[in-house]
């Protein structure tokens, strides 16, 4: 009786001899505000499943790590395996100050920004000292060294157990409200990061970012102060990542380096970036959501999910539009966009 | 004092050679295909669990199992890694890195699913199950043997690369693909060969070290880390560098654990690597070429 | 509160573990076995028991997510986390947040160390819903295990020179540093008991080469090597011991792979002569022990490992407590019932400390010390379960 | 305006540039020729700060610029093109020039739209305006050379170093390029140091030529004299070329 | 020796060569002239198998090589000297030369060939153990030509040997190339510098926008207006 017909650009609905059609106008469905509205309304649908709310909160946080990471990789023109270092630094700083110094979350936020900035500035010379892949490998080694330290100085960092009992960011009368608030906070954090990074990429210094990512020697010859920009592009995203650590501390209220510092965690972030697509900044969001949802739904398979999950990801990466991931499905490439490509530089 | 020096010396040589055997294949792939093979750890897992499956489940003898396992290894390396990933994504390195990691994760979890720790997987001591005393210390023959094998395999590889036609071709290939093709090199066959060459050392290594190392489904990651550390320290994909770096790491481990505490040997190696990389930006031999 | 779990209908227990790890899998099977047995015997106060199994994948964010699901969506009466300690701690933190509105009981049945019961000790009101069922608290280690060990060293091994090897993890910290006002460190305890500690070392978790440690212990002339290790690579550790200068000095390992039946195969028999605390030995400590082990293997094709006994016993303890409290309606009544419960268990008697909520240690809950002798684990201590005499590694290798 | 004083650069055992000195005067076009491997490109790299000289000094407008980083040297007013074009492959022509406009001057406070206007002007000048949205990797060699020129000019240099701009261009294109460079010199008042193998162009374009040979300065003078210098003929031009004159 | 008929080549959808007919006979030195972007390199790459032809056929010594792999074609006796000096930077000069002889057919005679190319280019002998990347542009060009000879090719295709070379070195290299036909090596020389090329070539083809627009022997081409105007800048 009622007949749906899916055409390339429209859906036809036939009812007896009446016909209505709904045009799928790319201009509308591509509009990001729809997506953002959807994300804001999402709790309405999942309210009764706090675990799903937590899952997407976590997905937001993963995206909030992936977005600055993309900026960092482009601006320093190197693949970076180690943003977890700052996640760990931010987390431990917030947790320790909160536990032993009694600092409030607001105060620890300030401390996290300062500590991450200082450490990142101290480490940033490596962005121009170490060549090519070696920089990536230094970033790989640093979090592992930090992880070792959390065991060696167990009195402070409490090794595998981690720190617990930090004060919560919010104390609303009902825990479920709390979780809802955390969801919105994480969403805002993620969108804020997206906005900031997007702004940077589209600004004057964004042009320099592209030049550095393409060929830093030539950029230098064109008068770009490459070293200074690299420091900026290393330090600023590091601080953003540190703030995510702070957020984790005050929402989960436990923080253990073993969870966040090993390479496995980083690989998850890299996968998110990859599934999301090469237009990293925006792709990170659908990437984070997809990876989280796939992982969660695979858990119903029982213990086999452990090797099915990587297989599913492999299939996803292979079959999504080459190099552009989910974002490539969502939006056709426009010629004037600068689509950065990660170069693994060997020189 | 001299006792400690002797200990350090002996363990530098033994551990260095073992680390060399662990990292040789990784350096080779890095040098020839110019990629970072993050799925390298799979070779160890496949070697151990493949052998176990053939011996315990298919009830084949040791020799036959080893042979068959090597065949499986080669097939896996060529079909899954080479055909499936390297050939298709050589230009998109971020995809390549992630795919190799995912494959190794899948293999490790599959091994864990089929043979969890409770299955008690191990590889038998193949040659001599005895110990020997040198000066004040006692070492198992197996360790000495592993070290010797490490030295011999490396020597064979190096000599082969330096003095044979195919070795020359592979070295040239690592520097210029089009030029090599114009010289009449069958590139694909050479890449196959390089893949095969790179899985032999870790396979031999697993057979040699299993009697004093552990066999578990997730051992690929720490072994890959060791291989990577050594490659980085020596200069990516440079065999000379790998040799020097292996013994350097062996020395650091031995010195730290005999003079100081063994708890810090891993950390010390990490820190030395960091320092070396800041001091010499491309590792010890700034590896741009296989040799 | 409005969100009280149901007081009629099935009693729900949520189980969380890392289902790629054998110990969580085995604990899961044990939990299923316990629930099945209870249901077959008519349930708890006539109510069926329902087990909801969830996989944490060993990640804290996932663990937090699932804990919320179990408590808020599924309204479980109790959550069991059978996993590493950081998961237990994270769960306890979330539980405390939920507890005022969603009363429930929390059990940690694997994570070693003191963190769970320290929470209860430090803030009883907030964390009183948490219970730890694992034979591993530092007081237990220092007061009881150390005593058993020194007894074995003096009377069975007949030596007074001990070398101690720790792994660098939180659970060994009290052993290395002592507990203020409670106990000196392990070395101090041994000294008090007339032993001489000749060497002490700490191992890192990712270490693979152990020769230097054994060389050092042998050089110091140790008569026995006391290994407070459970998480490091024990296969490599044992294999390298058996081919080192220290190969004739017996090892006493506190727990881990060496205590599993698979250890013989996994080490090619190099574990011969090692002493280890193991609950996986077929020795009838109570009349439940052997049936439990057999049923687990027959029904779920998985042997008991660490945490399976404790998980199984925890559920029976919980059952007894509900019966004592007359239902699940009043959470504080249930908690005080749990504090006072004592039930026959697989490894002795299960019950929890009234103030601190760790399960009652030896001699109530027994972990036999076994020695590997030519392919078999033989209990050598406590003497009432003894299966064989202690023999030196050198003799066993002949 | 530029003074190169006894500059030496060694690579391992090879001395690529050996005790070379010369000066470039304001407003002139000076040629730099020499056999392959004579060290011409290396000399340019030394002036631009890519390499640091082992000894000697480079003075620009009275300031010692030896060993300054390339971006500082660029700000001082020296710009270059590459022998083998090095475009920002994934960037559009306009964006590539934009980089130079925004960074070429010391502390420019230009807004983005203004910078785009200026970049468009330079693209228009070299005749690439219609290709402003084409990715650099899709340009052909001539266009790439022109893009390099636009990029170099957009940093508002006082001294422009051209490295074999004509190599690989056919005579027609070469003529067009030559015109372009001349009008650039007029319009932007730049001084030019020009490396080229095509003697015809050197003859046409320059008033003075420096000849390098094995890293050493061999001769210097007006091009008409240089091509008759027997040493230069022997080392560089070849007898046949001399006969064909 | 080499016979190309109706060859068309495209990069993806962009056609580059249209309907090319070309023949090289044994012992000839044939020049392939054309401005930048005319398609000379593309043609040579198609012959040596780096690029696949869309239509048409290529025969070498009676055997069809249109869709063969590059290594097979080299083994048959066609060597290409690529433009832009594609050396192996970290091999020594000698190893670079040996790579030229790496096909199994030429390997046994490598020592003779080495001596031969050392005679042609004495500088290579001097620098035999130097890393190739440390040679200057001109030296590298000599190295590449010598390397091409090492395979004992029957047909040698040289792509723009004069690109970026000083007049002296250019004429030196041309002097060497001139002698190749006498040594039994047929040469197909791709060159923009028509003047230089025609000085030594027997015959020539002029390529414009992917079409062959003119062909004939040296005198004919030297006199042709087209060549004069477009390629010699007269
Ligand atoms: N980075 C480097 N490392 C080692 N040697 C180098 C380096 N750069 C250049 N050389 C060597 O220095 C010498 C001079 O090279 P340069 O490129 O300056 O010559 P050129 O005059 O520009 O030649 P061409 O006309 O061929 O471009 C050459 O022998 C070259 O091989
Ligand atoms: N990989 C490619 N993809 C698309 N088009 C290409 C590619 N390579 C070359 N072309 C185009 O094919 C045409 C012929 O190029 P080719 O390199 O064969 O010319 P050529 O005559 O050798 O020029 P030159 O004198 O610059 O070496 C040119 O228009 C060029 O832009
Ligand atoms: Mg040059
Ligand atoms: Mg060409």
Coordinates of C-alpha atoms in Angstrom, one line a residue, chain A residues 156-316:
Chain A
X156 CA 53.6 9.6 45.0
X157 CA 51.9 8.1 42.0
X158 CA 50.8 4.8 43.6
X159 CA 51.9 2.6 40.7
X160 CA 49.3 0.4 39.1
X161 CA 46.6 1.3 41.6
X162 CA 46.7 4.9 40.8
X163 CA 45.2 7.8 42.7
X164 CA 41.6 7.7 43.9
X165 CA 39.1 9.8 45.7
X166 CA 39.5 13.1 44.0
X167 CA 36.8 15.6 44.4
X168 CA 34.1 15.6 41.7
X169 CA 33.6 18.5 39.3
X170 CA 30.0 18.7 40.1
X171 CA 27.7 17.5 42.9
X172 CA 24.2 17.7 41.7
X173 CA 21.5 16.2 43.9
X174 CA 21.1 13.1 41.7
X175 CA 23.9 11.1 40.3
X176 CA 22.1 10.7 37.0
X177 CA 21.9 14.4 36.6
X178 CA 25.6 14.5 37.3
X179 CA 26.2 12.1 34.5
X180 CA 24.1 14.1 32.2
X181 CA 26.0 17.2 33.2
X182 CA 29.3 15.4 32.5
X183 CA 28.1 14.5 29.1
X184 CA 27.3 18.1 28.3
X185 CA 30.6 19.3 29.7
X186 CA 32.5 16.8 27.7
X187 CA 30.5 17.7 24.6
X188 CA 31.3 21.4 25.2
X189 CA 34.9 20.6 25.8
X190 CA 35.1 18.7 22.5
X191 CA 33.3 21.4 20.6
X192 CA 35.4 24.1 22.1
X193 CA 38.5 22.3 21.1
X194 CA 37.1 21.9 17.6
X195 CA 36.3 25.5 17.4
X196 CA 39.7 26.6 18.7
X197 CA 41.6 24.3 16.4
X198 CA 39.4 25.1 13.4
X199 CA 40.0 28.8 14.0
X200 CA 43.7 28.3 14.2
X201 CA 43.8 26.3 11.0
X202 CA 41.8 29.0 9.1
X203 CA 43.8 31.9 10.4
X204 CA 47.1 33.4 9.3
X205 CA 49.1 31.0 11.3
X206 CA 47.1 28.2 9.8
X207 CA 48.6 29.0 6.5
X208 CA 52.0 28.6 8.1
X209 CA 50.9 25.3 9.6
X210 CA 50.2 24.1 6.1
X211 CA 53.5 25.3 4.8
X212 CA 55.4 23.6 7.7
X213 CA 53.5 20.4 7.1
X214 CA 54.4 20.5 3.4
X215 CA 58.0 21.3 3.5
X216 CA 59.6 23.0 6.5
X217 CA 62.9 23.9 4.9
X218 CA 61.2 25.8 2.1
X219 CA 58.8 27.4 4.6
X220 CA 61.8 28.6 6.5
X221 CA 63.3 30.1 3.4
X222 CA 60.0 31.9 2.8
X223 CA 60.5 33.6 6.2
X224 CA 58.4 31.4 8.4
X225 CA 59.9 31.2 11.8
X226 CA 59.5 27.4 11.8
X227 CA 61.0 26.8 15.2
X228 CA 58.7 29.2 16.9
X229 CA 55.6 27.9 15.3
X230 CA 56.6 24.3 16.1
X231 CA 57.0 25.2 19.7
X232 CA 53.5 26.8 19.6
X233 CA 52.1 23.8 17.8
X234 CA 53.7 21.4 20.2
X235 CA 52.8 23.3 23.4
X236 CA 49.3 24.5 22.8
X237 CA 47.8 21.1 21.9
X238 CA 49.7 19.5 24.7
X239 CA 48.0 21.9 27.2
X240 CA 44.6 21.0 25.6
X241 CA 45.4 17.3 26.1
X242 CA 46.4 17.9 29.7
X243 CA 43.0 19.5 30.3
X244 CA 41.3 16.3 29.2
X245 CA 43.4 14.5 31.8
X246 CA 42.1 17.0 34.4
X247 CA 38.6 16.4 33.2
X248 CA 39.0 12.6 33.6
X249 CA 40.4 13.0 37.1
X250 CA 37.4 15.0 38.3
X251 CA 34.7 12.9 36.6
X252 CA 35.9 9.3 37.0
X253 CA 37.7 10.3 40.2
X254 CA 40.4 7.6 39.8
X255 CA 43.5 8.0 37.7
X256 CA 46.1 5.4 37.0
X257 CA 48.9 5.8 34.6
X258 CA 48.7 2.2 33.5
X259 CA 45.4 2.9 31.7
X260 CA 46.4 6.0 29.8
X261 CA 50.2 5.9 29.3
X262 CA 50.9 2.7 27.4
X263 CA 50.9 2.6 23.6
X264 CA 47.6 0.8 23.5
X265 CA 45.7 3.8 24.5
X266 CA 47.5 5.9 21.9
X267 CA 46.7 3.4 19.2
X268 CA 43.0 3.8 20.0
X269 CA 43.3 7.5 19.4
X270 CA 45.3 7.0 16.2
X271 CA 42.6 4.6 15.0
X272 CA 39.9 7.2 15.8
X273 CA 41.9 9.8 13.7
X274 CA 42.2 7.3 10.9
X275 CA 38.6 6.1 10.8
X276 CA 37.5 9.6 11.1
X277 CA 39.4 10.7 8.2
X278 CA 42.2 12.8 6.9
X279 CA 40.4 16.1 7.6
X280 CA 41.4 15.3 11.1
X281 CA 39.8 18.0 13.0
X282 CA 36.3 17.1 12.1
X283 CA 36.8 13.5 11.4
X284 CA 37.9 12.8 14.9
X285 CA 34.3 13.2 16.2
X286 CA 32.5 10.7 14.0
X287 CA 35.6 8.5 14.3
X288 CA 35.4 8.5 18.1
X289 CA 31.8 7.8 18.1
X290 CA 32.0 5.0 15.6
X291 CA 34.9 3.3 17.3
X292 CA 33.2 3.5 20.7
X293 CA 29.9 2.2 19.4
X294 CA 31.5 -0.7 17.4
X295 CA 33.6 -1.7 20.4
X296 CA 30.6 -1.6 22.8
X297 CA 28.3 -3.5 20.5
X298 CA 30.9 -6.2 19.8
X299 CA 31.1 -7.0 23.5
X300 CA 27.9 -8.9 23.2
X301 CA 29.9 -11.5 21.2
X302 CA 31.7 -12.7 24.3
X303 CA 35.4 -13.3 24.5
X304 CA 35.8 -13.5 20.7
X305 CA 35.2 -9.8 20.6
X306 CA 38.8 -9.3 21.4
X307 CA 40.0 -10.4 18.0
X308 CA 36.9 -9.5 16.1
X309 CA 37.2 -5.8 17.1
X310 CA 40.6 -5.3 15.4
X311 CA 39.3 -7.2 12.4
X312 CA 36.3 -4.9 12.1
X313 CA 38.5 -1.9 12.4
X314 CA 40.7 -3.3 9.7
X315 CA 37.7 -3.7 7.4
X316 CA 36.5 -0.2 8.2

